[in-house]
Coordinates of C-alpha atoms in Angstrom, one line a residue:
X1 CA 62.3 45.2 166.8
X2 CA 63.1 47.9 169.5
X3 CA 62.9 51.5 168.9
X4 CA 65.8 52.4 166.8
X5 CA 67.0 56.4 166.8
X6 CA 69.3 57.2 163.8
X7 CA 70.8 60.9 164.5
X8 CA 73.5 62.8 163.6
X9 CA 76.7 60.5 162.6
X10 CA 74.4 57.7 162.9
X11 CA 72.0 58.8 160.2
X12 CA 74.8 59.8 157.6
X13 CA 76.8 56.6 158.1
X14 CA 73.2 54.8 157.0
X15 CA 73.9 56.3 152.9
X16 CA 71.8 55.7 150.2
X17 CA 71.9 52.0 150.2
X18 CA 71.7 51.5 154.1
X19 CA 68.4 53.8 154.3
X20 CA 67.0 52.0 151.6
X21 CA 67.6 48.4 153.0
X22 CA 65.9 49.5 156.4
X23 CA 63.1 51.6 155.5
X24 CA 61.6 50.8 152.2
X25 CA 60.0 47.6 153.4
X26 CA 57.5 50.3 155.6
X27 CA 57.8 53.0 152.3
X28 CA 56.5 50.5 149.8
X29 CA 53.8 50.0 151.8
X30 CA 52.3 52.9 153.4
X31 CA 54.6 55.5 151.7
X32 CA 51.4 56.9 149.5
X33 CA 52.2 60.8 149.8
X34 CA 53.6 62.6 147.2
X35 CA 56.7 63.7 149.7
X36 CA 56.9 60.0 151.3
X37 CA 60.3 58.9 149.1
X38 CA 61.5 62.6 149.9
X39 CA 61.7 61.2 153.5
X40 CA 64.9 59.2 152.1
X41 CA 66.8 62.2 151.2
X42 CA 70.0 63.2 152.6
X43 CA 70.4 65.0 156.0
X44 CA 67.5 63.5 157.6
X45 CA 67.4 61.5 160.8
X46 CA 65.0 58.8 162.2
X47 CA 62.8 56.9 164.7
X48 CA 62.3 53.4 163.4
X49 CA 60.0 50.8 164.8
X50 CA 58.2 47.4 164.0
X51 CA 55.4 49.7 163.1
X52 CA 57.1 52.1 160.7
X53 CA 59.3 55.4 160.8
X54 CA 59.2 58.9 161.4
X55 CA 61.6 61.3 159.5
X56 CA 62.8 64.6 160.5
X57 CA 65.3 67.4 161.3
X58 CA 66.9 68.4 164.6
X59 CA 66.9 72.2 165.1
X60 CA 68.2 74.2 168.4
X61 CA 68.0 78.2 168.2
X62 CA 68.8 80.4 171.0
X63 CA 65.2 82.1 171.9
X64 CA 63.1 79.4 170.5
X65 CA 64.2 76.3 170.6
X66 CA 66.9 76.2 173.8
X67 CA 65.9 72.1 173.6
X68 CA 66.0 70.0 170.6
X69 CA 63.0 70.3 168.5
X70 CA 62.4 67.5 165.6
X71 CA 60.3 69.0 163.0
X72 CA 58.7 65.8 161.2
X73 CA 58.8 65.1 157.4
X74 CA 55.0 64.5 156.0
X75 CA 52.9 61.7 157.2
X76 CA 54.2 58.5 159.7
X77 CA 55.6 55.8 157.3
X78 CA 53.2 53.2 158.8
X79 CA 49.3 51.7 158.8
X80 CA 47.0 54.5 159.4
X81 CA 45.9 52.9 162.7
X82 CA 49.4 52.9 163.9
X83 CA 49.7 56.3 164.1
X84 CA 48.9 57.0 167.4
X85 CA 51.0 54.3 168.9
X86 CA 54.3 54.7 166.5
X87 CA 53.9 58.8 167.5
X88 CA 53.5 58.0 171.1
X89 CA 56.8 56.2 171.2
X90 CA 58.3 59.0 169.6
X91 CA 56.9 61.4 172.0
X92 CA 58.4 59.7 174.7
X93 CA 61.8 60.0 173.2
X94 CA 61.3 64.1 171.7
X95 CA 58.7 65.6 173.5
X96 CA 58.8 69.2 171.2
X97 CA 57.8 67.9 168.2
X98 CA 56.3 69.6 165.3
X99 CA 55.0 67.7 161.7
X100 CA 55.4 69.7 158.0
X101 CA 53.2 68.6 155.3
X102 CA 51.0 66.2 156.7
X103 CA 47.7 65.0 155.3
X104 CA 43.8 65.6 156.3
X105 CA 43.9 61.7 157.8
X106 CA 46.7 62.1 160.0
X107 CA 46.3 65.8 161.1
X108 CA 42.9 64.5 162.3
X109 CA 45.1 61.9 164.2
X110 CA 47.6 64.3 165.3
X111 CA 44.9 66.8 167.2
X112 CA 43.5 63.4 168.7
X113 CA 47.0 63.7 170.7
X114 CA 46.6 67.5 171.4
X115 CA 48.7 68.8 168.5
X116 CA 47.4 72.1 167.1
X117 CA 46.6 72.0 163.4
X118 CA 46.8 74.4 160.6
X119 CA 46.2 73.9 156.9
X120 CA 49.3 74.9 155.5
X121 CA 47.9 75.4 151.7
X122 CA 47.3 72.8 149.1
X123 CA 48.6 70.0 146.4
X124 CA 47.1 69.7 142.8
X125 CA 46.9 66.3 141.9
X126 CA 45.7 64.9 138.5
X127 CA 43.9 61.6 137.7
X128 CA 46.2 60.4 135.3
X129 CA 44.2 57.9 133.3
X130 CA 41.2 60.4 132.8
X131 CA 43.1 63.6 132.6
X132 CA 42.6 64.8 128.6
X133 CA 46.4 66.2 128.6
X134 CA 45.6 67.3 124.4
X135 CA 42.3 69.4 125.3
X136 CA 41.8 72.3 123.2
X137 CA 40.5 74.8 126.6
X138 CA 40.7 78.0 127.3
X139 CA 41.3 76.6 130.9
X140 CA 44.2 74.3 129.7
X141 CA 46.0 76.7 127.8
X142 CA 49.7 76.5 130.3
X143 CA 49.7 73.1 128.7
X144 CA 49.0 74.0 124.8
X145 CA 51.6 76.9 125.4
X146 CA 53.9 74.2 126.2
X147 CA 53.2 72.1 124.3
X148 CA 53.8 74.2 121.5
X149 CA 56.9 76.2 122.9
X150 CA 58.7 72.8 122.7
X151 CA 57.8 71.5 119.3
X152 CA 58.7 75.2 118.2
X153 CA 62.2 75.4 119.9
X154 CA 62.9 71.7 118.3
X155 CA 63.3 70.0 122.8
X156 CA 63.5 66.2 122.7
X157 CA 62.4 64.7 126.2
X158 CA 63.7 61.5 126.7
X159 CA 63.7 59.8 129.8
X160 CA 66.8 58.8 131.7
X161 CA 68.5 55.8 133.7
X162 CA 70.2 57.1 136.6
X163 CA 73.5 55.9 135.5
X164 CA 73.4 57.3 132.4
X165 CA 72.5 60.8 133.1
X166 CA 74.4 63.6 131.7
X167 CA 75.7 65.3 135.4
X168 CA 77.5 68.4 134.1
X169 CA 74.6 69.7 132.1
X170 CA 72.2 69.0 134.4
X171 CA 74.5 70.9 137.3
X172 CA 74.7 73.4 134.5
X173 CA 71.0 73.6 134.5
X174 CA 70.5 73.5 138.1
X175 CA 73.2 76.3 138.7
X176 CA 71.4 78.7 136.6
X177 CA 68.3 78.1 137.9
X178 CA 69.0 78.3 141.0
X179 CA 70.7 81.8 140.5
X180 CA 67.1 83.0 139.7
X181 CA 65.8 82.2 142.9
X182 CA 64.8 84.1 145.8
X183 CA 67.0 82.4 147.6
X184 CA 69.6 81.9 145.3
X185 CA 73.2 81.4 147.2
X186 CA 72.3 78.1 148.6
X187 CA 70.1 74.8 147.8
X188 CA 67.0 74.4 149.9
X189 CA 65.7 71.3 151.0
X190 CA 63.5 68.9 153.1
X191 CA 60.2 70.1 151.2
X192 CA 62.1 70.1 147.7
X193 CA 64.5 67.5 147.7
X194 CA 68.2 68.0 146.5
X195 CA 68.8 65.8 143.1
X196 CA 70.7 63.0 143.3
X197 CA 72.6 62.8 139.6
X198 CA 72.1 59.3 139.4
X199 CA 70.2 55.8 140.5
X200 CA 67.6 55.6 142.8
X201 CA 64.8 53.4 143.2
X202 CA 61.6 53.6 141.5
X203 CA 62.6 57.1 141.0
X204 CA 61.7 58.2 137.5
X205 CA 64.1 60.8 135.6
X206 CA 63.5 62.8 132.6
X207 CA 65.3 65.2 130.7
X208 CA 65.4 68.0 128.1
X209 CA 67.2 68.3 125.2
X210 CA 67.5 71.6 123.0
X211 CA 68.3 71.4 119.0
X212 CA 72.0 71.4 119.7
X213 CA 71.8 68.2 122.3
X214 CA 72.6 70.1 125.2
X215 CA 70.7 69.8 128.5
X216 CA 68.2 72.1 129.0
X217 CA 66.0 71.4 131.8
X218 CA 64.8 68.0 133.9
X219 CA 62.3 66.7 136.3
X220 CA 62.7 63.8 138.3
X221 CA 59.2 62.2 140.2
X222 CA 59.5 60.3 143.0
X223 CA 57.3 56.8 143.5
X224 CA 54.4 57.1 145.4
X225 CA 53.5 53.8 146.9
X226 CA 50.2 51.9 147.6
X227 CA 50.4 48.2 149.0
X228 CA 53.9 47.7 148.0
X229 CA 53.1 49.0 144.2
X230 CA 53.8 52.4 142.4
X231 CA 50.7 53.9 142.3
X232 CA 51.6 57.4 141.0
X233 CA 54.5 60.1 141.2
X234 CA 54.9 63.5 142.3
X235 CA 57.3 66.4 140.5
X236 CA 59.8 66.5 143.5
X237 CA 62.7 67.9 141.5
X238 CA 62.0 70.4 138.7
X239 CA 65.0 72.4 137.3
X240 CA 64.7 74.1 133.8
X241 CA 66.4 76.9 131.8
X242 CA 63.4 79.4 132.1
X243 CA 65.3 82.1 130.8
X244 CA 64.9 80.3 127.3
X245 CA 62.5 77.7 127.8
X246 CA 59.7 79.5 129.8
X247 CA 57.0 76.7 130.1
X248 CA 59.3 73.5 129.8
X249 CA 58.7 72.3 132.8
X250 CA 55.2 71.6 131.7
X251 CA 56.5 69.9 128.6
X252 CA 58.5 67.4 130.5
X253 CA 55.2 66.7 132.8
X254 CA 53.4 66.2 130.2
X255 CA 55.5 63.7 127.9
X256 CA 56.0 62.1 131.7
X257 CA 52.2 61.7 132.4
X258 CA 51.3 60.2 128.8
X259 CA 54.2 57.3 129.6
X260 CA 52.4 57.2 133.2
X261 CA 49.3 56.2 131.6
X262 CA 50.6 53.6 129.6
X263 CA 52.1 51.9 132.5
X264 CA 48.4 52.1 134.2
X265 CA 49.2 54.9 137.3
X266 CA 46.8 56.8 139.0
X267 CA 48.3 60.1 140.2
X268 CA 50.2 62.5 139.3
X269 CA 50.9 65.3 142.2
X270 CA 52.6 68.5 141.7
X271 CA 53.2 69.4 145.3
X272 CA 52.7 72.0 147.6
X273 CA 51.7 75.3 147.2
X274 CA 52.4 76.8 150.7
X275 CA 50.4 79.4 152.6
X276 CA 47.0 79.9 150.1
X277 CA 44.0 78.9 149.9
X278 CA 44.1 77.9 153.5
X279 CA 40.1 77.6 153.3
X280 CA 40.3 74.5 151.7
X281 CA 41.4 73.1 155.2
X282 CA 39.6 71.6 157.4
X283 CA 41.8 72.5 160.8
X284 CA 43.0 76.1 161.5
X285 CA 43.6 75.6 165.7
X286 CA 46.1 78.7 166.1
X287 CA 45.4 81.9 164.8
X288 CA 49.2 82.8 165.4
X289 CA 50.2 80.4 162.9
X290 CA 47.1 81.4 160.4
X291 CA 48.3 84.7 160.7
X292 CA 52.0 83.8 159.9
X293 CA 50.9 81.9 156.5
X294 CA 48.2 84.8 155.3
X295 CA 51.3 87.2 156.2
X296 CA 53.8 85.2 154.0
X297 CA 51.7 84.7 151.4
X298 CA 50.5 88.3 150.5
X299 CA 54.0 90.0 152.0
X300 CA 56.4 87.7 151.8
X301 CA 57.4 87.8 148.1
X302 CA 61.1 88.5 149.2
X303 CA 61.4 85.2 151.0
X304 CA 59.7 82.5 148.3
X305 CA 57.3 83.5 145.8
X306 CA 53.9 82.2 147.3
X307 CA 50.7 83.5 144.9
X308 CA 53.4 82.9 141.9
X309 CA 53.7 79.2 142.7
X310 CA 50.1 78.9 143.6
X311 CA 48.9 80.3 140.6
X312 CA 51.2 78.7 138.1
X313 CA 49.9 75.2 139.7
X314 CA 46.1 76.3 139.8
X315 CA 46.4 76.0 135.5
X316 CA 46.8 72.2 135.8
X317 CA 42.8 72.3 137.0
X318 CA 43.5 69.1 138.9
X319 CA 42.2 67.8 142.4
X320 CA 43.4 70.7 145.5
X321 CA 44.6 68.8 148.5
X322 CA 44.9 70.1 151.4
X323 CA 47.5 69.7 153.2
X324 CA 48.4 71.0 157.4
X325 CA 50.8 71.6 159.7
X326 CA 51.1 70.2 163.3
X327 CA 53.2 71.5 166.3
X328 CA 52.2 70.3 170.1
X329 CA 54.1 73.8 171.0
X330 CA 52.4 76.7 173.3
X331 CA 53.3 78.8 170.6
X332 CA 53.6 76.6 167.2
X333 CA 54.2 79.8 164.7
X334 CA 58.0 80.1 166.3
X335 CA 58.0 76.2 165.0
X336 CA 56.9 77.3 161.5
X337 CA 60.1 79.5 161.0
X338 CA 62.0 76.9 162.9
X339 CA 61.4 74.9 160.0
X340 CA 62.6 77.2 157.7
X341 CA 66.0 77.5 159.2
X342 CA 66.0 73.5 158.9
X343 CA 65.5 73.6 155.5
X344 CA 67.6 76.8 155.1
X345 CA 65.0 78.6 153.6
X346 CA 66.3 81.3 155.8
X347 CA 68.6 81.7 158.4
X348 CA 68.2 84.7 160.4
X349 CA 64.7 85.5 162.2
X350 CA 65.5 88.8 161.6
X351 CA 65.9 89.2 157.8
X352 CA 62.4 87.0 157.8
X353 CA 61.0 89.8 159.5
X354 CA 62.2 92.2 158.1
X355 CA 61.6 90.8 154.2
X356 CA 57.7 90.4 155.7
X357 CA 57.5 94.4 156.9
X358 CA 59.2 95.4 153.2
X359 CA 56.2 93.8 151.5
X360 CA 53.6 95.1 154.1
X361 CA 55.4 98.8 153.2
X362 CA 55.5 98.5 149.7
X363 CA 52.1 96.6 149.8
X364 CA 50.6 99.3 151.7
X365 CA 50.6 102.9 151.6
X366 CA 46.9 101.6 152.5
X367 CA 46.8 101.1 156.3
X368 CA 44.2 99.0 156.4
X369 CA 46.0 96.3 154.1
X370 CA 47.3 94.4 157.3
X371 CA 44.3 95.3 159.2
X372 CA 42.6 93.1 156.2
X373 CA 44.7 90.3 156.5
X374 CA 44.5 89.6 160.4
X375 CA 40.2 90.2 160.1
X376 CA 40.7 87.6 157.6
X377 CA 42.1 85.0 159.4
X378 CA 39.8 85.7 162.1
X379 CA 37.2 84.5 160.0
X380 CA 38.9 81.3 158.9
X381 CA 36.9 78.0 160.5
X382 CA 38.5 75.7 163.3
X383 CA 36.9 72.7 162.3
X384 CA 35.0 70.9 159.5
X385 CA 31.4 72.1 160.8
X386 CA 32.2 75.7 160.8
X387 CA 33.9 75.1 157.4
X388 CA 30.8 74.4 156.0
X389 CA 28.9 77.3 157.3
X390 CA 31.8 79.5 156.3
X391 CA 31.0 77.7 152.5
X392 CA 27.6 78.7 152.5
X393 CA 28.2 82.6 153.1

């Protein structure tokens, strides 16, 4: 088939069942990263070819994006060895392009085409058929706290159809937790994926219950696909009632992951944990963008609560993907908060900034602290050979 460009009124008039029809043929088969199905979500637009299809955002801005630049959802939805080709069409259609949560076997791919690459942090991913999810560990103890918080508290998990789920408590639910987020006057996207209150495919939906019946937290996991077969799922949507529940959301993962393993599935991701660890990556090509994510991570508790996330993850001791970020920009870190402001993460450079400089203050009545951070990512390895030297120190 020819190219096909699905933007704007286009891509809305697709809906649910139109996207599905035209691009699950390529997402059963190559869709294999945890944020593949998320590439179906609402809002986003498209480049679809015989070989497969790119998803992403449009985003114009005044000082740094006076022409349209498409910030790409995760990986190409095609054969590995298409890559170059199906981007190279793209290209030729938007040249100022810029990929978000890509993986170590297409970043390599993308700086092959002259992209810059930066790890952007990391995914914990566990094996689901050897993972021992009723260790007694010091190391596992999130899960026996949760584990025990729910039988304690008397929370059923049960999982859902789509058409029969419960919509007003799980707004309910989402409402509040929403209210004690950062940013807590809109819903994000993109990267976390809005919940859809009813069917999808292959999507799997579970749901807390507290003694009373009412709904107290959910998680839905979204397919990951191998060959045309579920092979695994990853926790796109997690919304609980933390205020009374604080480790439910481990609960529901694990009640998920032992019904998982009956049905003979292999992973189980939990997602990205932006901005740390950013040693783990193989590719760090712009310092300006290194220096960005070290910033928001240590300083930018005001915008999205980095170490928080990272370290709450780091207690499911499973496998640390890395994961990058590609822009074929002369300056890719203004792409990085460009996609922010897609996602509406944030929408004002300004109060970014300015959230970044509070932390740095109230980090740092030492004035070194910053001074710290930029040495650091000095030090962080370009490629995979000074990666290992940087190991051995």
């Amino acid at each position: 088939m020819d190219c096909r460009i699905l933007e704007g009124a286009d891509a809305r008039a697709l809906g649910q069942e139109g996207k599905w029809e035209l691009l699950s043929p390529f997402l059963k088969q190559y869709g294999c990263e945890s944020l593949a199905y998320a590439t179906l979500q609402d809002g986003m637009e498209y480049f679809v070819s015989d070989e497969g299809y790119l998803a992403y955002t449009s985003v114009k801005h005044p000082v740094f994006a006076r022409k349209t630049k498409k910030i790409v959802l995760s990986d190409p939805i095609c054969a590995p060895e298409n890559y170059r080709s199906l981007v190279t069409k793209f290209l030729e259609h938007s040249p100022r392009v810029a990929f978000a949560v890509i993986s170590e076997r297409f970043a390599e791919a993308a700086r092959a085409m002259r992209f810059k690459v930066n790890c952007l942090g990391y995914e914990p991913e566990l094996a689901i058929q050897t993972y021992n999810t009723k260790g007694n560990w010091k190391e596992f103890d999130l899960i026996k706290r949760a584990r025990n918080e729910s039988k304690r508290e008397g929370i059923v998990i049960r999982e859902e159809e789509g058409a029969s789920l419960n919509k007003e408590g799980l707004l309910a639910v989402s409402t509040k937790w929403i209210s004690t987020k950062k940013v807590n006057d809109r819903e994000i996207w993109i990267y976390a994926r809005r919940p859809v209150y009813g069917p999808e495919p292959d999507v799997r939906k579970f749901v807390a219950y507290d003694k009373q019946g009412a709904v107290a937290g959910f998680v839905f996991y979204d397919p990951m696909y191998r060959g045309g077969k579920v092979y695994g799922y990853s926790a796109n949507i997690s919304r609980c009632d933390e205020q009374r529940f604080g480790r439910l959301a481990t609960a529901v993962h694990m009640e998920a992951m032992e019904k998982f393993r009956a049905e003979g599935k292999e992973a189980f991701n939990l997602l990205l944990a932006p901005f740390v660890k950013l040693h783990l990556g193989k590719f760090q090509d712009d310092a300006g963008v290194s220096l960005f994510f070290k910033l928001s991570a240590k300083y930018g508790n005001d915008i999205y609560n980095f170490d928080g996330l990272s370290f709450h993850k780091s207690k499911y001791r499973g496998l640390e993907k890395p994961l990058y970020w590609a822009s074929n920009s002369f300056l890719p870190s203004n792409d990085v908060y460009l996609a922010f402001l897609s996602a509406d993460i944030t929408r004002s450079y300004f109060k970014t900034m300015g959230q970044l400089i509070k932390g740095m203050l109230r980090a740092g009545k030492n004035g070194n602290t910053v001074k710290q951070t930029v040495t650091q990512v000095k030090k962080v390895p370009k490629d995979s050979n000074e990666l290992s030297s940087a190991m051995d120190e």
